[in-house]
């Protein structure tokens, strides 16, 4: 594995030695990509240019995660609360999945990446949804990295709808009270096809979860950095993995 990482980084100024070849590589890394607006402000630019710059980081991270052996990379891209922003910014954010996919889909297909969206599809502009669903269709049979965009995603809504669906199954006689377990509940969530995140990265210095995967993060290792998402580099990602490898996950045991 280390040889592979080193080969991949040939010529790049990255200390991949930080990541141990014998240490655990997280199977699922989730990222709250935050700080685009403050990055733009710091550079005297409008906020939307921070978002544009932020998008350009995504493919690099997907390729790196894949080459390190991460199986699932989930990126929080738009929350159910982000609709509260001014309409021009929301419109711009809604246009980004399509822009990203027009530019990057072919290469991601070539790299065997499977793309999926977790989030609420109602209310999204048609061309955004069409682009996302086309990417999902075209990559459905890929078995490399599973790259999920949490887009129009919010954990409370996800859990509330899961409870409603469980209640409907109960009322229809398809579910008994005693069948309701942690595992069953997880199977009603948007993340049903993936394991819980092993590592959560949040950029921009904010120390909160902002309605992201509250159920799924129960035993996730958390890693925060002050770096704004547009400045997040391969080295930062390796730093996070290396730190993860130094953690001891006890799950309440000794
Ligand atoms: C993250 O950057 C992207 C989204 C939330 C869509 P922000 O837009 O939140 O940037 P800051 O936090 O205002 O700097
Ligand atoms: C979280 O960032 C959502 C995404 C990164 C998509 P926010 O910028 O919306 O979070 P708050 O408002 O600082 O909690
Ligand atoms: Mg923010």
Tab-separated table of C-alpha atoms and ligand atoms in Angstrom:
chain	number	residue	atom	x	y	z
A	1	UNK	CA	0.000	0.000	0.000
A	2	UNK	CA	2.736	2.458	0.936
A	3	UNK	CA	4.529	1.746	-2.343
A	4	UNK	CA	1.304	2.514	-4.128
A	5	UNK	CA	0.848	5.772	-2.241
A	6	UNK	CA	4.430	6.799	-2.896
A	7	UNK	CA	4.087	5.964	-6.573
A	8	UNK	CA	0.952	8.038	-6.762
A	9	UNK	CA	2.653	10.980	-5.092
A	10	UNK	CA	5.781	10.851	-7.236
A	11	UNK	CA	6.745	14.435	-7.856
A	12	UNK	CA	4.065	15.867	-5.569
A	13	UNK	CA	5.150	17.725	-2.454
A	14	UNK	CA	3.298	15.472	-0.082
A	15	UNK	CA	4.627	13.578	2.865
A	16	UNK	CA	2.705	10.366	2.278
A	17	UNK	CA	4.993	8.679	4.802
A	18	UNK	CA	2.678	10.160	7.386
A	19	UNK	CA	0.119	7.556	6.413
A	20	UNK	CA	1.166	4.201	7.779
A	21	UNK	CA	1.075	1.211	5.483
A	22	UNK	CA	0.201	-1.058	8.373
A	23	UNK	CA	-2.299	1.308	10.032
A	24	UNK	CA	-6.002	1.269	9.457
A	25	UNK	CA	-7.296	3.182	6.487
A	26	UNK	CA	-10.799	4.489	7.222
A	27	UNK	CA	-13.332	2.710	5.057
A	28	UNK	CA	-15.667	5.695	5.022
A	29	UNK	CA	-14.508	9.320	5.204
A	30	UNK	CA	-17.156	12.047	5.404
A	31	UNK	CA	-16.321	15.709	4.894
A	32	UNK	CA	-18.125	18.913	5.835
A	33	UNK	CA	-16.634	21.137	3.141
A	34	UNK	CA	-16.882	24.491	4.864
A	35	UNK	CA	-15.313	27.933	4.505
A	36	UNK	CA	-15.808	28.731	0.820
A	37	UNK	CA	-17.401	32.095	1.600
A	38	UNK	CA	-14.703	33.153	4.057
A	39	UNK	CA	-12.006	32.030	1.628
A	40	UNK	CA	-13.536	34.295	-1.028
A	41	UNK	CA	-13.838	37.193	1.382
A	42	UNK	CA	-10.210	36.822	2.421
A	43	UNK	CA	-9.253	37.080	-1.261
A	44	UNK	CA	-11.516	40.059	-1.922
A	45	UNK	CA	-13.838	38.011	-4.120
A	46	UNK	CA	-17.583	37.396	-4.137
A	47	UNK	CA	-18.705	34.318	-2.176
A	48	UNK	CA	-19.672	32.372	-5.273
A	49	UNK	CA	-16.053	32.346	-6.434
A	50	UNK	CA	-15.209	30.587	-3.186
A	51	UNK	CA	-17.744	27.918	-4.100
A	52	UNK	CA	-16.277	27.596	-7.570
A	53	UNK	CA	-12.818	27.184	-6.098
A	54	UNK	CA	-14.181	24.699	-3.569
A	55	UNK	CA	-15.545	22.489	-6.324
A	56	UNK	CA	-12.121	22.251	-7.899
A	57	UNK	CA	-10.844	20.488	-4.763
A	58	UNK	CA	-13.387	17.670	-4.994
A	59	UNK	CA	-11.894	15.548	-7.762
A	60	UNK	CA	-8.388	15.706	-6.241
A	61	UNK	CA	-9.731	14.416	-2.936
A	62	UNK	CA	-11.710	11.639	-4.600
A	63	UNK	CA	-8.647	10.414	-6.482
A	64	UNK	CA	-6.473	10.605	-3.377
A	65	UNK	CA	-9.032	8.856	-1.167
A	66	UNK	CA	-9.339	6.091	-3.724
A	67	UNK	CA	-5.583	5.645	-4.009
A	68	UNK	CA	-5.241	5.433	-0.222
A	69	UNK	CA	-7.814	2.633	-0.125
A	70	UNK	CA	-10.786	4.576	1.223
A	71	UNK	CA	-13.952	2.928	-0.104
A	72	UNK	CA	-16.572	5.608	0.646
A	73	UNK	CA	-16.090	9.364	0.430
A	74	UNK	CA	-19.135	11.426	1.367
A	75	UNK	CA	-19.126	15.182	0.837
A	76	UNK	CA	-21.599	17.530	2.488
A	77	UNK	CA	-22.325	19.932	-0.345
A	78	UNK	CA	-25.657	21.586	0.439
A	79	UNK	CA	-27.693	21.320	3.611
A	80	UNK	CA	-31.448	21.552	4.051
A	81	UNK	CA	-30.674	24.785	5.934
A	82	UNK	CA	-28.612	26.318	3.122
A	83	UNK	CA	-31.875	27.327	1.374
A	84	UNK	CA	-31.907	30.223	3.868
A	85	UNK	CA	-29.080	31.923	1.935
A	86	UNK	CA	-29.700	34.713	-0.594
A	87	UNK	CA	-31.296	33.380	-3.778
A	88	UNK	CA	-28.375	34.211	-6.106
A	89	UNK	CA	-26.031	32.164	-3.916
A	90	UNK	CA	-28.513	29.283	-3.682
A	91	UNK	CA	-28.961	29.376	-7.473
A	92	UNK	CA	-25.216	29.222	-7.927
A	93	UNK	CA	-24.855	26.318	-5.512
A	94	UNK	CA	-27.644	24.503	-7.370
A	95	UNK	CA	-25.758	24.903	-10.645
A	96	UNK	CA	-22.537	23.393	-9.313
A	97	UNK	CA	-23.319	19.658	-9.488
A	98	UNK	CA	-24.032	19.984	-13.210
A	99	UNK	CA	-20.923	22.121	-13.806
A	100	UNK	CA	-18.805	19.629	-11.884
A	101	UNK	CA	-20.185	16.632	-13.723
A	102	UNK	CA	-19.865	18.186	-17.184
A	103	UNK	CA	-16.193	18.710	-16.437
A	104	UNK	CA	-15.261	15.646	-14.408
A	105	UNK	CA	-17.679	12.794	-15.085
A	106	UNK	CA	-15.676	11.155	-17.872
A	107	UNK	CA	-12.529	10.977	-15.779
A	108	UNK	CA	-14.427	9.690	-12.754
A	109	UNK	CA	-16.000	6.977	-14.918
A	110	UNK	CA	-12.540	6.070	-16.197
A	111	UNK	CA	-11.361	5.811	-12.573
A	112	UNK	CA	-14.217	3.400	-11.817
A	113	UNK	CA	-15.819	5.815	-9.303
A	114	UNK	CA	-19.468	5.280	-8.413
A	115	UNK	CA	-21.336	8.549	-7.892
A	116	UNK	CA	-24.455	8.903	-5.818
A	117	UNK	CA	-26.461	11.609	-4.176
A	118	UNK	CA	-27.850	11.350	-0.669
A	119	UNK	CA	-30.404	14.049	-0.006
A	120	UNK	CA	-33.902	15.131	-0.857
A	121	UNK	CA	-34.590	15.307	-4.549
A	122	UNK	CA	-37.848	17.260	-4.337
A	123	UNK	CA	-37.300	20.957	-4.804
A	124	UNK	CA	-34.066	20.663	-6.780
A	125	UNK	CA	-33.925	22.326	-10.210
A	126	UNK	CA	-34.630	19.836	-13.005
A	127	UNK	CA	-31.297	20.305	-14.797
A	128	UNK	CA	-29.396	19.744	-11.532
A	129	UNK	CA	-31.303	16.549	-10.837
A	130	UNK	CA	-30.998	15.346	-14.438
A	131	UNK	CA	-27.208	15.772	-14.312
A	132	UNK	CA	-26.936	13.981	-10.969
A	133	UNK	CA	-29.169	11.122	-12.049
A	134	UNK	CA	-27.309	10.729	-15.308
A	135	UNK	CA	-24.047	10.428	-13.331
A	136	UNK	CA	-25.672	7.911	-10.997
A	137	UNK	CA	-26.887	5.866	-13.975
A	138	UNK	CA	-23.609	5.969	-15.834
A	139	UNK	CA	-21.572	4.939	-12.791
A	140	UNK	CA	-24.067	2.506	-11.240
A	141	UNK	CA	-21.985	-0.549	-12.095
A	142	UNK	CA	-18.608	0.906	-11.127
A	143	UNK	CA	-17.051	-0.816	-8.153
A	144	UNK	CA	-14.284	1.596	-7.177
A	145	UNK	CA	-14.614	4.530	-4.778
A	146	UNK	CA	-18.196	5.347	-3.819
A	147	UNK	CA	-18.383	9.134	-3.998
A	148	UNK	CA	-21.557	10.423	-2.364
A	149	UNK	CA	-22.709	14.010	-2.447
A	150	UNK	CA	-24.891	14.955	0.505
A	151	UNK	CA	-26.872	17.522	-1.429
A	152	UNK	CA	-30.055	18.998	0.005
A	153	UNK	CA	-29.292	16.726	2.937
A	154	UNK	CA	-30.245	17.230	6.564
A	155	UNK	CA	-30.027	14.676	9.311
A	156	UNK	CA	-33.165	15.671	11.217
A	157	UNK	CA	-35.332	15.498	8.129
A	158	UNK	CA	-33.714	12.179	7.209
A	159	UNK	CA	-34.511	10.762	10.648
A	160	UNK	CA	-38.028	12.200	10.746
A	161	UNK	CA	-38.872	10.706	7.347
A	162	UNK	CA	-37.362	7.394	8.446
A	163	UNK	CA	-39.675	7.391	11.461
A	164	UNK	CA	-42.659	8.151	9.241
A	165	UNK	CA	-41.753	5.312	6.883
A	166	UNK	CA	-41.342	2.905	9.793
A	167	UNK	CA	-44.659	3.971	11.204
A	168	UNK	CA	-46.332	3.417	7.816
A	169	UNK	CA	-44.851	-0.093	7.653
A	170	UNK	CA	-46.043	-0.721	11.191
A	171	UNK	CA	-49.562	0.427	10.342
A	172	UNK	CA	-49.607	-1.716	7.208
A	173	UNK	CA	-48.796	-4.711	9.375
A	174	UNK	CA	-45.358	-5.216	7.829
A	175	UNK	CA	-43.383	-4.326	10.931
A	176	UNK	CA	-43.679	-5.408	14.557
A	177	UNK	CA	-42.534	-3.199	17.433
A	178	UNK	CA	-39.977	-5.796	18.519
A	179	UNK	CA	-38.397	-5.797	15.051
A	180	UNK	CA	-37.297	-2.171	15.474
A	181	UNK	CA	-33.567	-2.246	16.145
A	182	UNK	CA	-30.588	0.032	15.467
A	183	UNK	CA	-29.884	-1.901	12.287
A	184	UNK	CA	-33.461	-1.713	11.088
A	185	UNK	CA	-33.597	2.020	11.733
A	186	UNK	CA	-30.356	2.496	9.783
A	187	UNK	CA	-31.963	0.699	6.855
A	188	UNK	CA	-34.594	3.454	6.638
A	189	UNK	CA	-31.991	6.207	6.318
A	190	UNK	CA	-30.596	7.672	3.092
A	191	UNK	CA	-27.238	6.142	3.994
A	192	UNK	CA	-28.648	2.621	4.087
A	193	UNK	CA	-26.187	1.320	1.491
A	194	UNK	CA	-23.051	2.484	3.301
A	195	UNK	CA	-21.280	1.839	6.591
A	196	UNK	CA	-21.156	4.636	9.174
A	197	UNK	CA	-18.285	7.082	8.645
A	198	UNK	CA	-15.022	6.146	10.356
A	199	UNK	CA	-13.618	9.640	10.031
A	200	UNK	CA	-15.332	13.028	9.771
A	201	UNK	CA	-13.322	15.993	8.515
A	202	UNK	CA	-14.651	19.531	8.916
A	203	UNK	CA	-12.776	22.457	7.443
A	204	UNK	CA	-12.964	26.198	8.262
A	205	UNK	CA	-12.575	26.068	12.029
A	206	UNK	CA	-16.228	25.539	12.933
A	207	UNK	CA	-16.600	22.929	15.659
A	208	UNK	CA	-20.087	21.624	14.966
A	209	UNK	CA	-21.979	19.018	13.016
A	210	UNK	CA	-24.520	21.339	11.302
A	211	UNK	CA	-27.205	18.681	10.907
A	212	UNK	CA	-24.949	16.145	9.197
A	213	UNK	CA	-25.384	12.393	9.782
A	214	UNK	CA	-26.191	12.701	13.471
A	215	UNK	CA	-27.180	9.059	13.824
A	216	UNK	CA	-24.364	7.728	11.661
A	217	UNK	CA	-21.614	9.698	13.455
A	218	UNK	CA	-22.213	8.030	16.837
A	219	UNK	CA	-18.701	6.523	16.937
A	220	UNK	CA	-16.981	8.408	14.147
A	221	UNK	CA	-13.565	9.947	14.794
A	222	UNK	CA	-13.781	13.738	14.362
A	223	UNK	CA	-11.015	15.836	12.818
A	224	UNK	CA	-11.238	19.609	12.526
A	225	UNK	CA	-8.988	22.060	10.763
A	226	UNK	CA	-9.000	25.846	10.443
A	227	UNK	CA	-8.142	25.572	6.745
A	228	UNK	CA	-10.901	26.803	4.423
A	229	UNK	CA	-12.165	24.153	2.012
A	230	UNK	CA	-10.734	25.818	-1.143
A	231	UNK	CA	-7.270	25.599	0.463
A	232	UNK	CA	-7.713	21.985	1.593
A	233	UNK	CA	-4.899	19.968	0.026
A	234	UNK	CA	-3.826	16.379	-0.394
A	235	UNK	CA	-1.387	16.962	2.458
A	236	UNK	CA	-4.236	17.988	4.772
A	237	UNK	CA	-6.158	14.860	3.829
A	238	UNK	CA	-3.094	12.710	4.575
A	239	UNK	CA	-2.659	14.549	7.907
A	240	UNK	CA	-6.238	13.643	8.824
A	241	UNK	CA	-5.734	9.981	7.909
A	242	UNK	CA	-2.453	9.862	9.840
A	243	UNK	CA	-4.165	11.329	12.902
A	244	UNK	CA	-6.984	8.795	12.511
A	245	UNK	CA	-4.386	6.027	12.557
A	246	UNK	CA	-3.131	7.268	15.941
A	247	UNK	CA	-6.597	7.171	17.515
A	248	UNK	CA	-7.799	4.262	19.605
A	249	UNK	CA	-11.432	3.443	18.919
A	250	UNK	CA	-12.934	1.903	22.016
A	251	UNK	CA	-16.665	1.988	21.315
A	252	UNK	CA	-17.249	2.177	25.049
A	253	UNK	CA	-15.188	-0.920	25.822
A	254	UNK	CA	-11.723	-1.005	27.388
B	1	LIG	C1	-19.367	25.727	2.473
B	1	LIG	O1	-18.880	27.019	2.502
B	1	LIG	C2	-20.284	25.454	1.314
B	1	LIG	C3	-21.695	25.379	1.682
B	1	LIG	C4	-22.188	25.459	2.877
B	1	LIG	C5	-22.636	25.215	0.606
B	1	LIG	P1	-19.714	28.224	3.114
B	1	LIG	O2	-20.501	28.838	2.016
B	1	LIG	O3	-20.513	27.803	4.268
B	1	LIG	O4	-18.559	29.201	3.536
B	1	LIG	P2	-18.494	30.050	4.870
B	1	LIG	O5	-18.711	29.096	5.998
B	1	LIG	O6	-19.565	31.064	4.780
B	1	LIG	O7	-17.128	30.626	4.876
B	2	LIG	C1	-22.506	23.022	6.585
B	2	LIG	O1	-21.927	24.268	6.463
B	2	LIG	C2	-23.128	22.605	5.293
B	2	LIG	C3	-22.206	22.300	4.214
B	2	LIG	C4	-20.908	22.325	4.267
B	2	LIG	C5	-22.820	21.917	2.971
B	2	LIG	P1	-22.703	25.601	6.865
B	2	LIG	O2	-21.781	26.708	6.562
B	2	LIG	O3	-24.035	25.616	6.237
B	2	LIG	O4	-22.885	25.397	8.427
B	2	LIG	P2	-23.121	26.465	9.585
B	2	LIG	O5	-24.235	27.362	9.139
B	2	LIG	O6	-21.839	27.205	9.767
B	2	LIG	O7	-23.459	25.640	10.775
B	3	LIG	MG1	-20.147	27.699	6.232
